[in-house]
Coordinates of C-alpha atoms in Angstrom, one line a residue:
M1 CA 1.4 -7.8 -20.0
N2 CA 2.4 -9.4 -16.7
N3 CA 5.5 -11.6 -16.1
N4 CA 3.5 -14.9 -16.5
M5 CA 2.2 -13.8 -20.0
R6 CA 5.6 -12.7 -21.1
N7 CA 7.2 -16.0 -20.0
M8 CA 4.5 -18.0 -21.8
A9 CA 4.9 -15.9 -25.0
M10 CA 8.7 -16.5 -25.0
W11 CA 8.4 -20.2 -24.4
A12 CA 5.8 -20.4 -27.2
L13 CA 8.3 -18.6 -29.6
V14 CA 11.1 -20.9 -28.7
I15 CA 9.0 -24.0 -29.2
T16 CA 7.7 -22.7 -32.6
M17 CA 11.2 -22.0 -33.8
F18 CA 12.4 -25.4 -32.8
I19 CA 9.5 -27.1 -34.7
V20 CA 10.1 -25.0 -37.8
M21 CA 13.8 -25.9 -37.8
I22 CA 13.1 -29.6 -37.5
S23 CA 10.4 -29.5 -40.2
M24 CA 12.7 -27.7 -42.6
S25 CA 15.5 -30.0 -41.9
Q26 CA 13.4 -33.0 -42.6
N27 CA 12.1 -31.5 -45.9
S28 CA 15.6 -30.6 -47.0
F29 CA 17.3 -33.8 -46.1
Q30 CA 14.6 -36.3 -46.8
A31 CA 16.0 -39.6 -47.9
P32 CA 15.3 -40.5 -51.6
S33 CA 12.4 -43.0 -52.2
E34 CA 14.0 -44.3 -55.4
T35 CA 16.4 -47.3 -55.5
P36 CA 20.0 -46.0 -55.3
M37 CA 22.2 -46.9 -58.3
K38 CA 25.9 -46.4 -59.1
Y39 CA 26.8 -44.2 -62.1
S40 CA 28.7 -47.1 -63.7
E41 CA 25.6 -49.3 -63.5
L42 CA 23.6 -46.4 -65.1
V43 CA 26.1 -46.3 -68.0
D44 CA 25.8 -50.1 -68.6
K45 CA 22.0 -50.0 -68.4
V46 CA 21.8 -47.1 -70.8
E47 CA 24.1 -48.8 -73.3
A48 CA 22.0 -52.0 -73.0
G49 CA 18.8 -50.1 -73.7
Q50 CA 17.3 -50.8 -70.3
I51 CA 16.4 -47.2 -69.3
K52 CA 12.9 -46.1 -70.3
M53 CA 13.2 -42.4 -69.2
A54 CA 15.3 -40.2 -67.1
E55 CA 15.4 -36.7 -65.4
I56 CA 18.5 -34.7 -64.8
D57 CA 18.6 -32.5 -61.7
S58 CA 21.8 -30.5 -62.2
D59 CA 21.1 -28.2 -59.2
Q60 CA 21.0 -31.1 -56.7
G61 CA 23.4 -33.4 -58.7
Y62 CA 21.1 -36.3 -59.2
V63 CA 19.8 -38.3 -62.1
S64 CA 16.5 -40.2 -61.6
G65 CA 14.3 -42.2 -63.8
E66 CA 12.6 -45.5 -64.6
T67 CA 13.9 -48.7 -66.1
M68 CA 12.1 -50.8 -68.7
D69 CA 10.9 -53.2 -66.0
G70 CA 9.2 -50.3 -64.1
K71 CA 11.7 -49.8 -61.3
K72 CA 12.7 -46.3 -60.3
F73 CA 16.3 -45.4 -59.7
K74 CA 18.4 -42.4 -58.5
V75 CA 22.0 -41.8 -59.2
N76 CA 24.4 -39.3 -57.8
S77 CA 26.0 -37.7 -60.8
G78 CA 27.5 -34.6 -59.4
R79 CA 26.2 -31.0 -59.7
Y80 CA 26.3 -29.4 -63.1
N81 CA 27.8 -32.5 -64.8
E82 CA 27.1 -32.7 -68.5
E83 CA 28.1 -36.3 -69.0
P84 CA 24.6 -37.8 -68.2
Q85 CA 23.1 -35.6 -70.9
K86 CA 25.7 -36.7 -73.5
L87 CA 25.1 -40.3 -72.5
F88 CA 21.4 -40.1 -72.9
E89 CA 21.6 -38.3 -76.3
A90 CA 24.1 -40.9 -77.6
N91 CA 21.8 -43.8 -76.7
D92 CA 18.4 -42.2 -77.6
V93 CA 17.1 -42.2 -74.1
V94 CA 14.2 -40.0 -73.4
F95 CA 15.3 -37.5 -70.7
D96 CA 14.4 -34.1 -69.3
H97 CA 15.9 -31.5 -67.0
V98 CA 14.4 -30.7 -63.6
E99 CA 13.7 -27.0 -63.0
P100 CA 16.0 -25.8 -60.2
K101 CA 14.1 -25.0 -56.9
T102 CA 14.1 -21.4 -56.0
T103 CA 14.3 -20.5 -52.3
S104 CA 13.5 -17.0 -51.1
P105 CA 16.4 -15.1 -49.5
L106 CA 14.3 -14.6 -46.4
M107 CA 13.7 -18.3 -45.9
A108 CA 17.4 -19.0 -46.5
I109 CA 18.4 -16.5 -44.0
L110 CA 15.8 -17.8 -41.5
F111 CA 16.9 -21.4 -42.0
N112 CA 20.6 -20.5 -41.5
A113 CA 19.9 -18.3 -38.5
L114 CA 17.3 -20.5 -36.8
P115 CA 19.8 -22.6 -34.7
L116 CA 21.4 -19.4 -33.5
L117 CA 18.1 -17.8 -32.7
L118 CA 17.0 -21.0 -30.8
I119 CA 20.2 -21.0 -28.7
I120 CA 19.7 -17.3 -27.9
G121 CA 16.1 -17.8 -27.0
V122 CA 16.8 -20.6 -24.6
S123 CA 19.7 -18.6 -23.0
L124 CA 17.3 -15.6 -22.5
M125 CA 14.7 -17.9 -20.9
F126 CA 17.3 -19.4 -18.6
M127 CA 18.7 -16.0 -17.5
R128 CA 15.2 -14.6 -16.9
S129 CA 14.3 -17.6 -14.8
M130 CA 17.5 -17.1 -12.8
Q131 CA 16.6 -13.5 -12.3
G132 CA 13.1 -14.5 -11.3
G133 CA 11.3 -12.0 -13.4
G134 CA 10.7 -9.9 -10.3
R135 CA 9.6 -13.0 -8.3
G136 CA 12.6 -14.0 -6.4
G137 CA 14.7 -16.1 -8.8
A138 CA 18.2 -17.3 -8.1
M139 CA 19.9 -14.1 -9.4
S140 CA 17.3 -11.7 -7.8
F141 CA 18.0 -12.4 -4.1
G142 CA 19.3 -8.8 -3.8
K143 CA 16.1 -7.3 -5.2
S144 CA 13.4 -5.9 -2.9
R145 CA 10.5 -8.2 -2.2
A146 CA 8.2 -5.3 -1.3
K147 CA 4.8 -5.5 -3.0
L148 CA 3.3 -2.4 -4.4
L149 CA -0.4 -2.1 -3.6
N150 CA -2.1 0.7 -5.5
E151 CA -5.9 0.4 -5.0
P152 CA -7.8 3.0 -7.0
A153 CA -11.0 1.0 -6.5
G154 CA -12.1 -0.6 -3.3
K155 CA -9.3 1.0 -1.3
V156 CA -9.2 0.8 2.5
T157 CA -10.0 4.0 4.4
F158 CA -10.4 5.0 8.0
D159 CA -14.1 4.2 7.7
D160 CA -13.1 0.5 7.4
V161 CA -11.1 0.6 10.6
A162 CA -13.0 0.8 13.9
G163 CA -12.2 0.4 17.5
V164 CA -8.8 2.2 17.4
E165 CA -9.8 5.9 17.5
S166 CA -6.7 7.1 19.3
A167 CA -4.4 5.4 16.8
K168 CA -6.4 6.9 13.9
E169 CA -6.0 10.4 15.4
D170 CA -2.2 10.0 15.6
L171 CA -2.0 8.8 12.0
K172 CA -4.2 11.6 10.5
E173 CA -1.2 13.9 10.7
V174 CA 0.7 11.5 8.4
V175 CA -2.2 11.5 6.0
E176 CA -2.3 15.3 5.9
F177 CA 1.4 15.4 5.3
L178 CA 1.3 13.0 2.4
A179 CA -1.7 14.8 0.9
D180 CA -0.1 18.3 1.2
P181 CA 3.5 18.3 2.4
T182 CA 4.0 22.0 1.8
K183 CA 1.5 22.8 4.5
F184 CA 4.1 21.6 7.0
T185 CA 7.4 22.3 5.3
R186 CA 6.6 26.0 4.7
L187 CA 6.5 26.5 8.5
G188 CA 9.7 24.5 8.9
A189 CA 8.0 21.5 10.4
K190 CA 9.3 18.0 9.8
I191 CA 6.9 15.1 9.7
P192 CA 8.1 12.0 11.7
T193 CA 10.0 9.7 9.4
G194 CA 8.6 6.6 10.8
A195 CA 5.6 5.5 12.8
L196 CA 5.7 2.3 14.8
L197 CA 2.4 0.5 15.5
V198 CA 2.6 -1.5 18.6
G199 CA -0.2 -3.9 19.8
P200 CA -1.3 -7.5 20.1
P201 CA -1.9 -9.7 17.1
G202 CA -5.2 -9.1 15.2
T203 CA -5.8 -5.5 16.5
G204 CA -5.7 -4.0 13.0
K205 CA -2.1 -2.7 12.6
T206 CA -1.8 -3.6 8.9
L207 CA -5.3 -2.4 8.2
L208 CA -4.4 1.0 9.8
A209 CA -1.4 1.3 7.6
R210 CA -3.4 0.5 4.4
A211 CA -6.0 3.0 5.6
V212 CA -3.4 5.8 5.8
A213 CA -2.3 5.0 2.2
G214 CA -6.0 4.9 1.1
E215 CA -6.8 8.2 2.8
A216 CA -3.8 10.0 1.3
G217 CA -4.2 8.3 -2.1
V218 CA -0.6 7.3 -2.4
P219 CA 1.2 4.0 -3.3
F220 CA 1.6 1.4 -0.5
F221 CA 4.7 -0.8 -0.3
T222 CA 4.3 -3.8 2.0
I223 CA 7.0 -6.2 3.2
S224 CA 7.6 -8.5 6.1
G225 CA 10.7 -8.2 8.3
S226 CA 11.6 -11.8 7.6
D227 CA 11.8 -11.0 3.8
F228 CA 15.1 -9.1 4.4
V229 CA 17.0 -11.9 6.2
E230 CA 18.8 -14.5 4.2
M231 CA 21.6 -16.9 4.9
F232 CA 24.0 -14.9 2.7
V233 CA 25.5 -11.8 4.3
G234 CA 24.7 -8.6 2.4
V235 CA 21.5 -9.8 0.8
G236 CA 19.2 -8.1 3.3
A237 CA 21.1 -4.8 3.0
S238 CA 20.8 -5.0 -0.8
R239 CA 17.0 -5.5 -0.5
V240 CA 16.7 -2.5 1.8
R241 CA 18.6 -0.3 -0.6
D242 CA 16.5 -1.5 -3.5
M243 CA 13.2 -1.0 -1.6
F244 CA 14.0 2.5 -0.7
A245 CA 15.1 3.3 -4.2
D246 CA 11.7 2.0 -5.5
A247 CA 9.9 4.1 -2.8
R248 CA 11.7 7.3 -3.8
K249 CA 10.6 6.7 -7.5
N250 CA 7.0 6.4 -6.3
A251 CA 7.1 9.3 -3.8
P252 CA 4.9 10.3 -2.0
C253 CA 4.3 6.8 -0.7
I254 CA 4.2 4.6 2.3
I255 CA 6.5 1.7 3.2
F256 CA 4.9 -0.8 5.6
I257 CA 7.2 -3.3 7.3
D258 CA 5.2 -6.0 9.2
E259 CA 6.8 -7.8 12.1
I260 CA 9.8 -5.6 12.1
D261 CA 11.2 -7.3 15.2
A262 CA 12.4 -10.1 12.8
V263 CA 15.1 -7.7 11.5
G264 CA 15.2 -5.0 14.2
R265 CA 16.2 -6.9 17.3
H266 CA 18.9 -5.7 19.6
R267 CA 22.4 -5.9 18.1
G268 CA 25.4 -7.4 19.7
V269 CA 24.1 -10.8 20.8
G270 CA 25.2 -14.0 19.0
T271 CA 28.0 -14.9 16.6
S272 CA 26.4 -17.0 13.9
G273 CA 26.3 -16.0 10.2
G274 CA 22.6 -15.5 10.3
H275 CA 23.0 -13.0 13.2
E276 CA 25.6 -11.1 11.2
E277 CA 23.3 -10.9 8.2
R278 CA 20.5 -9.5 10.4
E279 CA 22.8 -6.9 11.9
Q280 CA 24.0 -5.8 8.5
T281 CA 20.4 -5.5 7.3
L282 CA 19.4 -3.5 10.4
N283 CA 22.4 -1.2 9.8
Q284 CA 21.4 -0.5 6.3
L285 CA 17.8 0.2 7.4
L286 CA 19.1 2.7 9.9
V287 CA 21.3 4.4 7.3
E288 CA 18.4 4.7 4.8
M289 CA 16.1 6.2 7.3
D290 CA 18.7 8.7 8.4
G291 CA 19.2 9.7 4.7
F292 CA 15.5 10.8 4.3
D293 CA 14.7 14.3 3.4
G294 CA 11.5 15.9 4.6
Q295 CA 10.7 16.8 1.0
E296 CA 10.8 13.2 -0.3
G297 CA 7.4 12.3 0.9
V298 CA 8.2 8.7 1.9
V299 CA 6.8 7.6 5.3
I300 CA 7.7 4.3 7.0
I301 CA 5.1 2.6 9.1
A302 CA 6.1 -0.6 10.9
A303 CA 4.2 -3.0 13.1
T304 CA 5.3 -5.3 15.9
N305 CA 3.9 -6.9 19.0
R306 CA 7.4 -7.1 20.6
P307 CA 8.6 -3.5 21.0
D308 CA 10.8 -4.5 23.9
V309 CA 13.2 -6.4 21.7
L310 CA 13.8 -3.6 19.1
D311 CA 17.2 -1.9 18.9
K312 CA 17.3 1.5 20.6
A313 CA 18.8 3.1 17.5
L314 CA 15.7 2.2 15.6
L315 CA 13.5 4.0 18.1
R316 CA 15.4 7.3 18.4
P317 CA 14.1 10.6 17.1
G318 CA 14.6 10.8 13.3
R319 CA 13.7 7.2 12.7
F320 CA 10.8 5.4 14.4
D321 CA 10.3 8.3 16.7
R322 CA 6.5 7.9 17.1
Q323 CA 5.1 4.8 18.7
I324 CA 1.3 4.4 18.3
E325 CA -0.4 2.0 20.6
V326 CA -3.0 -0.3 19.0
P327 CA -4.7 -2.1 22.0
Y328 CA -7.6 -4.5 22.2
P329 CA -10.8 -2.5 21.6
D330 CA -13.1 -1.5 24.5
I331 CA -16.8 -2.1 24.5
A332 CA -17.5 1.0 22.3
G333 CA -14.7 -0.1 19.9
R334 CA -15.9 -3.6 19.7
E335 CA -19.4 -2.4 18.8
K336 CA -18.0 -0.3 16.0
I337 CA -15.9 -3.2 14.7
L338 CA -18.9 -5.5 14.7
Q339 CA -20.9 -2.9 12.8
V340 CA -18.2 -2.8 10.2
H341 CA -18.1 -6.5 9.7
M342 CA -21.9 -6.8 9.7
R343 CA -22.2 -4.5 6.7
G344 CA -24.0 -6.2 3.8
K345 CA -25.1 -9.2 5.9
P346 CA -28.8 -9.7 6.6
M347 CA -29.3 -9.4 10.4
S348 CA -32.4 -10.4 12.3
A349 CA -34.2 -7.8 14.4
D350 CA -33.2 -9.6 17.7
V351 CA -29.4 -9.0 17.1
D352 CA -28.2 -6.5 19.8
V353 CA -24.8 -5.3 18.7
K354 CA -24.1 -3.6 22.1
Y355 CA -24.9 -6.9 23.9
V356 CA -22.6 -8.8 21.5
A357 CA -19.8 -6.3 22.2
K358 CA -20.4 -6.5 25.9
G359 CA -20.0 -10.3 25.9
T360 CA -16.7 -10.3 24.0
P361 CA -14.1 -8.7 26.3
G362 CA -10.6 -9.3 25.2
F363 CA -11.6 -9.9 21.6
S364 CA -9.4 -8.3 18.9
G365 CA -10.7 -7.0 15.6
A366 CA -9.7 -10.3 13.9
D367 CA -11.5 -12.3 16.6
L368 CA -14.7 -10.2 16.0
A369 CA -14.5 -10.6 12.3
N370 CA -14.2 -14.4 12.8
L371 CA -17.2 -14.3 15.2
V372 CA -19.4 -12.6 12.6
N373 CA -18.3 -15.0 9.9
E374 CA -18.9 -18.0 12.1
A375 CA -22.4 -16.7 12.8
A376 CA -23.1 -16.3 9.1
L377 CA -21.9 -19.9 8.4
L378 CA -24.1 -21.2 11.2
A379 CA -27.1 -19.4 9.8
A380 CA -26.4 -20.7 6.3
R381 CA -26.1 -24.3 7.6
R382 CA -29.5 -23.9 9.4
N383 CA -31.1 -22.7 6.1
K384 CA -31.9 -19.3 7.6
R385 CA -32.4 -16.1 5.6
K386 CA -31.0 -13.9 8.3
I387 CA -28.4 -14.1 11.1
A388 CA -30.1 -14.2 14.5
M389 CA -28.8 -13.7 18.0
R390 CA -28.8 -17.4 18.5
E391 CA -26.1 -17.8 15.8
F392 CA -23.9 -15.2 17.5
E393 CA -24.3 -17.1 20.8
D394 CA -23.4 -20.4 19.3
A395 CA -20.6 -18.8 17.2
R396 CA -19.0 -17.3 20.2
D397 CA -19.1 -20.6 22.1
K398 CA -17.6 -22.3 19.1
V399 CA -14.8 -19.7 18.8
M400 CA -14.1 -19.8 22.6
M401 CA -14.5 -23.5 23.4
G402 CA -14.8 -25.4 20.1
A403 CA -17.7 -27.1 18.4
E404 CA -20.4 -29.0 20.4
R405 CA -19.7 -32.7 20.9
R406 CA -23.2 -34.1 21.4
T407 CA -22.0 -37.4 19.9
L408 CA -19.5 -37.9 22.8
A409 CA -20.4 -41.1 24.6
M410 CA -20.7 -40.2 28.3
S411 CA -22.0 -42.6 31.0
E412 CA -24.7 -41.5 33.4
E413 CA -22.1 -41.3 36.2
E414 CA -20.0 -38.9 34.1
K415 CA -23.0 -36.8 33.2
A416 CA -23.9 -36.6 36.9
M417 CA -20.3 -35.7 37.8
T418 CA -20.2 -32.9 35.2
A419 CA -23.6 -31.6 36.4
Y420 CA -22.6 -31.4 40.1
H421 CA -19.2 -30.0 39.1
E422 CA -20.7 -27.1 37.1
A423 CA -23.4 -26.5 39.6
G424 CA -20.7 -26.2 42.2
H425 CA -19.1 -23.4 40.2
A426 CA -22.4 -21.6 39.8
I427 CA -23.5 -21.8 43.5
V428 CA -20.2 -20.6 44.8
G429 CA -20.2 -17.7 42.3
L430 CA -23.7 -16.7 43.3
N431 CA -22.7 -16.6 47.0
M432 CA -19.4 -14.8 46.8
A433 CA -19.1 -11.0 47.0
G434 CA -17.2 -9.6 44.0
S435 CA -18.2 -12.5 41.7
L436 CA -19.4 -11.8 38.2
P437 CA -23.1 -12.3 37.3
I438 CA -23.8 -15.8 35.9
H439 CA -24.9 -15.9 32.3
K440 CA -25.2 -19.6 31.5
A441 CA -24.4 -23.0 32.7
T442 CA -24.2 -26.1 30.5
I443 CA -23.1 -29.7 30.6
I444 CA -22.9 -30.1 26.8
P445 CA -19.4 -31.1 25.8
R446 CA -17.6 -28.5 23.7
G447 CA -14.0 -28.7 22.6
R448 CA -12.0 -30.3 25.4
A449 CA -14.4 -29.2 28.0
L450 CA -17.2 -31.4 29.3
G451 CA -19.2 -28.5 30.6
M452 CA -18.8 -24.8 31.6
V453 CA -20.3 -21.9 33.6
Q454 CA -20.1 -18.6 31.8
Y455 CA -20.1 -15.2 33.4
M456 CA -21.1 -11.8 31.9
P457 CA -18.9 -8.8 33.1
E458 CA -20.8 -5.6 33.5
R459 CA -17.9 -3.7 32.0
D460 CA -14.4 -4.2 30.7
Q461 CA -12.2 -4.8 33.7
I462 CA -8.9 -3.0 33.6
S463 CA -7.9 -4.1 37.1
Q464 CA -9.3 -6.4 39.8
S465 CA -9.6 -5.9 43.5
R466 CA -8.5 -8.4 46.2
Q467 CA -12.2 -9.2 46.8
E468 CA -12.7 -10.1 43.1
M469 CA -9.6 -12.3 43.0
I470 CA -10.6 -14.2 46.1
A471 CA -14.1 -14.7 44.7
R472 CA -12.7 -15.8 41.4
M473 CA -10.5 -18.4 43.0
A474 CA -13.3 -19.7 45.3
M475 CA -15.6 -20.0 42.3
A476 CA -13.0 -21.9 40.3
M477 CA -12.5 -24.4 43.2
G478 CA -16.2 -24.9 43.5
G479 CA -16.1 -27.8 40.9
R480 CA -13.4 -29.8 42.8
A481 CA -15.2 -29.2 46.1
A482 CA -18.5 -30.4 44.6
E483 CA -17.0 -33.6 43.4
E484 CA -15.5 -34.3 46.9
I485 CA -18.7 -33.7 48.7
K486 CA -21.0 -35.5 46.4
F487 CA -18.9 -38.5 45.2
G488 CA -16.3 -38.9 48.0
Y489 CA -12.6 -38.3 48.2
D490 CA -11.7 -41.4 46.2
K491 CA -14.0 -40.6 43.3
V492 CA -12.6 -37.2 42.6
T493 CA -11.6 -36.9 38.9
S494 CA -9.1 -34.9 36.9
G495 CA -11.8 -32.6 35.6
A496 CA -10.7 -29.7 37.8
S497 CA -7.2 -29.6 36.2
S498 CA -7.8 -26.3 34.4
D499 CA -9.5 -24.8 37.4
I500 CA -6.6 -25.7 39.7
E501 CA -4.2 -24.2 37.1
Q502 CA -6.2 -21.0 36.9
V503 CA -6.4 -20.6 40.7
T504 CA -2.6 -21.3 41.1
R505 CA -1.8 -18.7 38.5
I506 CA -4.0 -16.1 40.2
A507 CA -2.5 -16.9 43.6
T508 CA 1.0 -16.8 42.3
A509 CA 0.4 -13.3 40.7
M510 CA -1.1 -12.1 44.0
V511 CA 2.0 -13.1 45.9
T512 CA 4.8 -12.3 43.5
E513 CA 3.5 -9.5 41.3
W514 CA 0.6 -7.6 42.9
G515 CA 1.9 -7.4 46.5
L516 CA -1.4 -8.8 48.0
S517 CA 0.3 -11.2 50.5
D518 CA 0.9 -9.8 54.0
A519 CA 3.6 -12.4 54.7
V520 CA 5.6 -11.4 51.5
G521 CA 4.7 -7.8 51.4
P522 CA 4.5 -5.4 48.4
I523 CA 7.6 -6.7 46.7
A524 CA 7.7 -8.0 43.1
Y525 CA 9.4 -11.4 42.7
K526 CA 8.4 -12.0 39.2
N527 CA 10.9 -14.0 37.2
T528 CA 11.3 -13.6 33.5
D529 CA 12.3 -17.3 33.1
S530 CA 9.7 -18.7 30.8
N531 CA 10.6 -22.3 31.8
S532 CA 9.6 -21.6 35.4
F533 CA 6.0 -22.5 36.4
H534 CA 6.0 -20.1 39.3
P535 CA 7.3 -16.6 38.5
G536 CA 9.7 -15.5 41.1
I537 CA 10.8 -18.9 42.3
G538 CA 12.1 -20.4 39.1
R539 CA 15.6 -21.0 37.9
G540 CA 17.8 -17.9 37.7
S541 CA 15.9 -16.1 40.5
S542 CA 18.0 -14.0 42.9
I543 CA 15.7 -14.6 45.9
S544 CA 16.8 -16.5 49.0
P545 CA 15.6 -20.1 49.8
E546 CA 13.8 -18.7 52.8
T547 CA 11.9 -16.2 50.8
A548 CA 11.1 -18.8 48.1
A549 CA 9.6 -21.0 50.9
V550 CA 7.4 -18.1 52.1
I551 CA 6.2 -17.5 48.6
E552 CA 5.3 -21.1 48.1
S553 CA 3.6 -21.2 51.5
E554 CA 1.5 -18.1 50.6
I555 CA 0.5 -19.5 47.2
K556 CA -0.6 -22.7 48.9
R557 CA -2.5 -20.7 51.5
F558 CA -4.5 -18.8 48.9
V559 CA -5.4 -21.9 47.0
T560 CA -6.3 -23.9 50.1
E561 CA -8.5 -21.1 51.5
A562 CA -10.3 -20.8 48.2
H563 CA -11.0 -24.6 48.3
E564 CA -12.2 -24.3 51.9
T565 CA -14.5 -21.4 51.1
A566 CA -16.1 -23.2 48.2
T567 CA -16.6 -26.3 50.4
K568 CA -18.3 -24.3 53.1
I569 CA -20.7 -22.5 50.7
L570 CA -21.7 -25.8 49.0
K571 CA -22.4 -27.5 52.3
K572 CA -24.4 -24.5 53.4
K573 CA -26.3 -24.2 50.1
K574 CA -26.6 -27.9 49.5
K575 CA -30.3 -27.8 48.6
D576 CA -29.7 -25.1 45.9
W577 CA -26.7 -27.0 44.6
V578 CA -28.6 -30.3 44.3
S579 CA -31.6 -28.6 42.7
L580 CA -29.4 -26.9 40.1
S581 CA -27.5 -30.1 39.4
E582 CA -30.7 -32.0 38.7
A583 CA -32.0 -29.2 36.5
L584 CA -28.8 -29.4 34.5
L585 CA -29.1 -33.1 34.0
E586 CA -32.7 -32.5 32.8
Y587 CA -32.2 -29.5 30.6
E588 CA -28.4 -29.6 29.8
T589 CA -28.2 -25.8 29.5
L590 CA -29.7 -23.1 31.8
S591 CA -29.4 -19.3 31.3
G592 CA -28.6 -16.9 34.2
D593 CA -32.2 -15.8 34.5
E594 CA -33.4 -19.5 34.6
I595 CA -30.9 -20.3 37.3
K596 CA -32.1 -17.3 39.4
D597 CA -35.8 -18.3 39.0
L598 CA -35.0 -21.9 39.9
L599 CA -33.1 -21.0 43.1
K600 CA -35.6 -18.3 44.1
D601 CA -38.9 -20.3 44.0
G602 CA -38.1 -23.6 42.2
T603 CA -39.5 -22.4 38.9
K604 CA -38.2 -24.6 36.1
P605 CA -37.7 -23.5 32.5
H606 CA -40.7 -23.5 30.2
R607 CA -39.3 -24.2 26.7
P608 CA -39.9 -26.8 24.1
D609 CA -36.3 -28.0 23.9
T610 CA -33.1 -27.9 26.0
S611 CA -31.4 -25.2 24.0
A612 CA -30.1 -22.1 25.8
K613 CA -31.8 -18.8 25.8
P614 CA -30.4 -16.8 22.8
K615 CA -28.1 -14.4 24.6
L616 CA -24.3 -13.9 24.5
S617 CA -22.0 -15.1 27.3
A618 CA -18.5 -14.4 28.6
V619 CA -15.8 -15.7 30.9
P620 CA -16.4 -19.4 30.9
T621 CA -15.2 -21.8 33.6
T622 CA -14.7 -25.3 32.3
R623 CA -14.5 -28.8 33.5
G624 CA -11.9 -31.0 31.7
G625 CA -10.8 -28.2 29.3
P626 CA -8.3 -25.4 29.1
S627 CA -8.9 -22.1 30.8
I628 CA -10.1 -19.4 28.4
G629 CA -7.8 -16.5 29.1
K630 CA -9.1 -14.6 26.0
A631 CA -12.5 -13.9 27.5
Q632 CA -11.2 -13.2 31.0
P633 CA -10.5 -9.6 32.1
E634 CA -6.8 -8.7 31.9
S635 CA -5.0 -8.3 35.1

């Protein structure tokens, strides 16, 4: 019986006892229905012959009866008093004795003990609610909040985790130890006490820890780092002790601490009470991990995406001495993750998992799961029996850019502005060495963007060359340059805001981080001040004003040259640019192949509607919307 059932049963018992007590009290002390009469009046009426009949209840001390005129009466005569009987006999009044009521000893005891039992029951309920019944009551703040997950059926295994093969290989040793500790201990080997999973959000750190428990078939305790920290000093340390005590009772087992940076940050900074509580909690965690014996069979797995803020004592050998990187999956990893999430879902024959994986660089496992789910939702809304490639295309655009806004009221001038803007991006990208192949151009509003040009990388880009960066900046400035050429200097809009921000960010990194400026040289001026827009020239920087001026000048030079390059290309390829803009106004969306055919021999798309060709896209460039860093290759 769980805690809720026990609480309900106890409350039901208390309420039943209360009702019984009230009922018995009412039955025992019910007010008499007869007319009360004084004993002296009874004597006068008996002597006057006005009493028809009477009953004597010696046990309760009452005399009741009926007068000659039909009125009932009741007189308090006192218990075991013989005077009423003598009075009735002397005056020839018909009377009788009431049989004394017999009460069982059990009922008598229950009736007498019922108030006490009721008080005890209410007290127990109050104390249990204060202790929380294992659910964090007022008196249970020192108890562990770790949840025990023991999944004999439907447990998670390594087959359910894909895209992180290197991390799984590192954790298989932990699985073997938990399954057969003597295999290691007989040779004098000691398994690492703790394993720290490090990686971006959504990459499957928690799933990996559950898979280790599932493979080894051991209990799995899970808790968040924030569950240890309270406003009262000592509470977190108490919870740590209680958690490890529970783990030892269930050994071999796994303790999983999610977001351990909430409690494991560097010590020695700050003076507030909350900071003191966090340090005491961390100290207790360090002590408990030090006290582990290799025979106990308790392994700690923690996860964080901020390993740089963890205390050094937490990472030394003997504690979290093994750090396992869980990065974003590569193309092969994304393909395996998609296959896992596609299990049990009806897929159309045109779904190419490799192509979907290729078009989702930078997606985490959680992102890919969301992508498959969105595709399934779209197919259901369209009353389809299977999920087709078109659903994956639309789902990815929705995840990256937001839902389509076909109901957005745009004037003809705004549509033309968007078409020429996006065509400018495409034409510059097609004529720049190092640019990615174009996959799709559209002027359908989506999210905050009024249009976009999407690119398909041939592979996951780990690094970028100078040529690729320059091409990327020129392509991004193609929209602003197109607006200036077509509509004039005074008609330029704010639609290129995200493009300008993207170009500025690339130029700043080239100058201050990657050493790609001849004037500045291969020196890193990156500043960790998050409030500074330009890394290296913000507040707290140690560089001189002269160097800051050179950095600003170089950043401006890169941005300006990108704009000039885009302007030259659009003027040189004006015919292609205008042709593509008019096609976008007519068809709204063009695939990469349709753009190539159009620019090659003027062939226009032959399709019954203006929908895009059902393929997957990547790396969008938007007008009037935010830059989509998730789909862009990492620097």
